[in-house]
XYZ file of C-alpha atoms in Angstrom:
242
model
C 103.465 92.422 102.630
C 101.582 92.800 105.893
C 101.241 96.433 106.936
C 102.512 97.217 109.512
C 105.258 94.641 109.959
C 109.011 94.531 110.430
C 109.351 92.584 107.177
C 107.557 95.283 105.184
C 109.517 98.128 106.802
C 112.840 96.383 106.253
C 112.006 95.578 102.622
C 111.068 99.190 101.881
C 114.109 100.529 103.727
C 116.477 98.284 101.793
C 114.874 99.402 98.554
C 115.215 103.090 99.477
C 118.919 102.613 100.105
C 119.262 101.718 96.404
C 117.036 104.496 95.078
C 119.723 106.281 93.049
C 120.957 103.156 91.291
C 117.598 101.384 90.831
C 114.674 103.831 91.072
C 112.325 101.617 89.045
C 112.417 98.849 91.642
C 111.997 101.295 94.512
C 108.992 103.123 93.111
C 107.299 100.043 91.704
C 107.463 98.505 95.179
C 106.287 101.723 96.833
C 103.405 102.084 94.376
C 102.164 98.589 95.142
C 102.406 99.278 98.858
C 100.493 102.572 98.555
C 97.773 100.976 96.409
C 97.382 98.274 99.059
C 96.904 101.011 101.663
C 94.243 102.746 99.562
C 92.393 99.479 98.975
C 91.991 99.027 102.703
C 89.362 101.742 102.470
C 88.047 101.657 98.905
C 88.284 99.116 96.043
C 90.171 100.674 93.158
C 88.449 98.827 90.326
C 86.366 101.329 88.341
C 87.244 104.282 90.558
C 88.549 107.641 89.327
C 91.936 108.303 90.934
C 93.929 111.507 90.508
C 97.645 111.230 91.234
C 98.891 114.714 92.099
C 102.623 115.238 91.713
C 103.267 111.614 90.809
C 106.427 112.272 88.815
C 107.060 109.635 86.200
C 103.845 107.776 86.896
C 104.625 104.653 88.913
C 101.611 105.186 91.168
C 99.308 105.988 88.253
C 100.345 102.815 86.463
C 99.719 100.713 89.575
C 96.253 102.177 90.076
C 95.432 101.416 86.450
C 96.751 97.884 86.831
C 94.131 97.431 89.550
C 91.315 98.658 87.327
C 91.129 102.341 88.276
C 90.700 105.212 85.853
C 93.816 107.007 87.023
C 95.207 110.316 85.780
C 98.535 111.936 86.523
C 98.851 115.659 87.277
C 102.496 116.723 87.370
C 103.968 120.257 87.241
C 107.530 119.206 86.393
C 107.894 118.791 82.641
C 111.365 117.369 83.229
C 109.919 114.454 85.194
C 107.480 113.762 82.377
C 110.228 113.782 79.759
C 112.240 111.194 81.658
C 109.390 108.830 82.452
C 109.527 105.310 81.016
C 108.237 104.888 77.459
C 105.347 102.826 78.780
C 104.395 105.635 81.160
C 100.796 106.659 81.687
C 98.812 108.390 79.019
C 96.363 111.166 79.863
C 98.997 113.048 81.846
C 98.290 116.714 82.552
C 100.918 119.352 83.261
C 99.439 121.069 86.317
C 100.351 121.746 89.919
C 98.409 120.934 93.050
C 97.420 124.527 93.770
C 95.018 124.700 90.823
C 93.969 121.374 89.359
C 92.014 121.541 86.083
C 89.211 119.399 87.477
C 85.596 119.991 88.450
C 84.566 119.855 92.105
C 84.120 116.261 93.231
C 85.568 114.740 90.054
C 87.626 112.045 91.809
C 86.788 109.077 93.986
C 90.361 109.125 95.309
C 92.808 112.034 95.406
C 96.329 110.735 95.925
C 99.610 112.483 96.722
C 102.795 110.713 97.780
C 105.758 112.688 99.123
C 104.757 115.998 97.571
C 103.609 118.162 100.480
C 107.155 118.891 101.709
C 107.907 120.357 98.283
C 105.148 123.000 98.215
C 105.349 126.416 99.845
C 101.644 126.482 100.780
C 100.588 123.012 101.967
C 97.209 124.247 103.253
C 96.152 125.393 99.786
C 97.420 122.115 98.361
C 95.264 120.131 100.824
C 92.273 122.349 100.036
C 92.608 121.602 96.339
C 92.886 117.871 97.006
C 89.672 118.070 99.016
C 87.889 120.160 96.388
C 88.364 117.658 93.587
C 87.286 114.693 95.752
C 83.627 113.708 95.757
C 81.715 113.692 99.078
C 82.519 110.424 100.781
C 85.657 110.009 98.655
C 89.136 109.278 99.947
C 92.172 111.574 100.161
C 95.626 110.036 100.578
C 98.461 112.402 101.513
C 101.908 111.432 102.716
C 105.017 113.532 103.244
C 108.458 113.407 104.827
C 108.458 115.718 107.836
C 111.435 118.048 108.215
C 112.749 116.762 111.557
C 112.667 113.117 110.538
C 116.023 111.468 109.756
C 115.194 111.852 106.049
C 113.848 115.397 106.247
C 116.763 116.828 104.297
C 116.289 114.320 101.489
C 119.573 113.731 99.654
C 121.547 115.749 102.226
C 120.009 114.027 105.273
C 120.749 113.543 108.127
C 123.073 116.535 108.038
C 120.074 118.879 107.844
C 120.040 118.715 111.647
C 123.223 120.802 111.521
C 121.561 123.387 109.274
C 120.161 123.254 105.767
C 122.810 125.317 104.017
C 125.639 123.494 105.732
C 124.088 120.130 104.840
C 123.573 121.090 101.216
C 127.116 122.404 100.885
C 128.508 119.214 102.412
C 126.524 117.103 99.970
C 127.821 119.076 96.994
C 131.446 118.842 98.194
C 131.127 115.107 98.726
C 129.360 114.262 95.443
C 130.778 116.933 93.166
C 127.402 117.905 91.718
C 124.580 120.293 92.742
C 121.974 119.137 95.237
C 118.508 118.587 93.835
C 116.799 120.376 96.723
C 117.228 123.799 98.262
C 115.363 124.814 101.407
C 112.768 127.507 100.738
C 112.697 126.826 97.004
C 111.652 123.222 96.439
C 111.899 121.818 99.967
C 110.157 123.224 103.046
C 110.103 122.708 106.804
C 106.818 120.897 107.345
C 105.964 119.333 110.697
C 103.666 116.591 111.911
C 102.027 118.573 114.737
C 101.142 121.703 112.730
C 99.794 119.594 109.860
C 97.609 117.506 112.160
C 96.248 120.637 113.857
C 95.428 122.146 110.476
C 93.631 119.042 109.210
C 91.682 118.595 112.461
C 90.471 122.176 112.184
C 89.086 121.733 108.673
C 85.366 121.295 108.097
C 85.607 119.690 104.642
C 87.445 116.495 105.666
C 87.418 113.915 108.443
C 90.561 112.087 109.533
C 90.246 108.351 108.959
C 93.857 107.608 109.884
C 96.952 109.602 110.819
C 99.962 107.323 111.068
C 103.591 106.778 110.257
C 103.713 105.420 106.723
C 106.621 103.056 107.390
C 106.713 102.421 111.151
C 106.606 98.640 111.793
C 104.504 98.572 114.989
C 101.622 100.721 116.257
C 102.101 103.324 113.492
C 99.274 105.554 114.782
C 100.680 105.720 118.320
C 103.880 107.514 117.361
C 101.960 110.437 115.832
C 100.181 111.105 119.140
C 103.291 112.010 121.134
C 104.240 115.701 120.714
C 107.924 116.257 120.135
C 108.748 112.604 119.602
C 106.497 112.433 116.531
C 108.501 115.093 114.723
C 111.499 112.752 114.705
C 110.022 109.261 114.892
C 107.164 109.495 112.394
C 109.624 109.617 109.459
C 106.785 110.000 106.969
C 103.273 111.072 107.929
C 100.399 109.331 106.149
C 96.977 110.971 106.281
C 93.893 109.126 105.117
C 91.048 111.625 104.928
C 87.377 111.316 104.021
C 85.714 114.148 102.116
C 82.718 115.426 104.059
C 79.305 115.621 102.407
């Protein structure tokens, strides 16, 4: 699918609406889309790719399908236990704060929708940069708190307050919410993240854009205030400095 385009955005949106009932289709489609985005900047064949926080391995499998030497680093043992039987080998139980990798070990460091789940995103970004070789690529995307999906399963009621939104979700569904603000979901914004990345000396910004926006995806991230709502999901493509 052409990126950006209305067709791509609509296809991904329709898939997301069925995430609970058909996660395999959703994440297979998303993995292909993300790999296409990476290959705009670097061919994956023969490259070492580390997938940080990749859950049950859909992204890792897609990178391998395209010829990469891809490895999954995931802190949640539960996610690894529930992954498909054909899931990726060479998976390491580790979190993004302290990856068991040498400096510059990866050609591509990849993280999809993880940053909003870590309490210290700056340390997470630092570790992604550390394990990437000079000239290598860093792919980071996350759902910003004030986007319509910022509250995850209890969105968009998070605009009325996190605790109220979570309680509403649990009353409506009859089971506990997966996320709790301040424990495994955090208020992360587009503006503060961009300011942090621009101030770093170990990476250069190649692209800062909305991951799913169908037209002019880089323009929406340049408008303070509006970007916190309209970006939906911030995608950062960074280049590791020499």
